[in-house]
């Protein structure tokens, strides 16, 4: 399967940044992107621009827990088609598989879902090997993958395992959120039982 070289800009990013206490204009300027990017229709970013946006978020926040706030800020009230499709699923495996189909269209990554008899693992593959994904982005994705079943079930679902390729700053805050220690190495992945 071929992958796109550009990824759509979600207008909801502006609201997520505001909800997290960040000024969207400052983030866009820091990333070298147009001030009105979030208001444009059908705007796209290259992988380098996408990663640059996340580095700008990290720098503008100056807070290693910004990924926790962004990843857990997703709610039913903010309509996002991929999240809506996942939330309309009969179970977590179906939700993750639906989300995986959409993920490759809106970010320079592929989400692999492996369903086994007693557990399900989702792992991120970054499409451009020449670019290192920002740690802030990796952390936000991992948080989002746990936030999704918590939001759907209204219970504190805890994964069996969470892995990040790089150590996360403010590790205790992430460990507390996930309910398990975040392990370093082995890619970006989360396993549910």
Steps between C-alpha positions, in 0.01 A plus 500: 500500500628847420487775756426867444784751509276763658257481789184696564487770764223441751329831589436349845870539577439870564241419767722231655787749525275763658359242745857413596583865568710552188465787255448342153648802320818483709530126432454548124754784487750295697450217247542740206144435381233754393311667786164404346588135431227358727235710326584384148301230325675185381841621614778241515841462661807306389649255752773755586237773554285265707793410725600869511152588625536251786848629586352852510222378735762350729714815495206739545363299793833473681335221696585130460143405592344688206456166320295371793272801477467482121452124474246488779308808382316306230134484592167401352412868477769572240387331181781331309401243233768238588419523871127485423553184290700344784239594760225336292682166516368195686834435673855633546653285227254629240551857624878474465476343154267779383731762645798336329335541158462873559833567671708463187300778334546761771853436630835371369453167673338163465326343797539123507243308703581143600212311658594183690285275715567677832640838399505768233808702412510816296830629373590812307724491195635836386489534122816706450801320645715809445297699757489425870150552639485759778475339843203730567311344206585144601384566856176668385416203276563251780281703735226526236498122449424455870260795513283349224383187689469700822274746323295223340449298819509781756736282705871519572628246248868426561725353235724201570802669345598840360826555311670811367814502285644782714466568874212735582569807709277514807487119489317469836206703364473270197536186713218624721277577201553159339499301824816319387859620461589618150781280371767643271595325177317271264317769303181690580238253617222425743360160597157438648382178665 
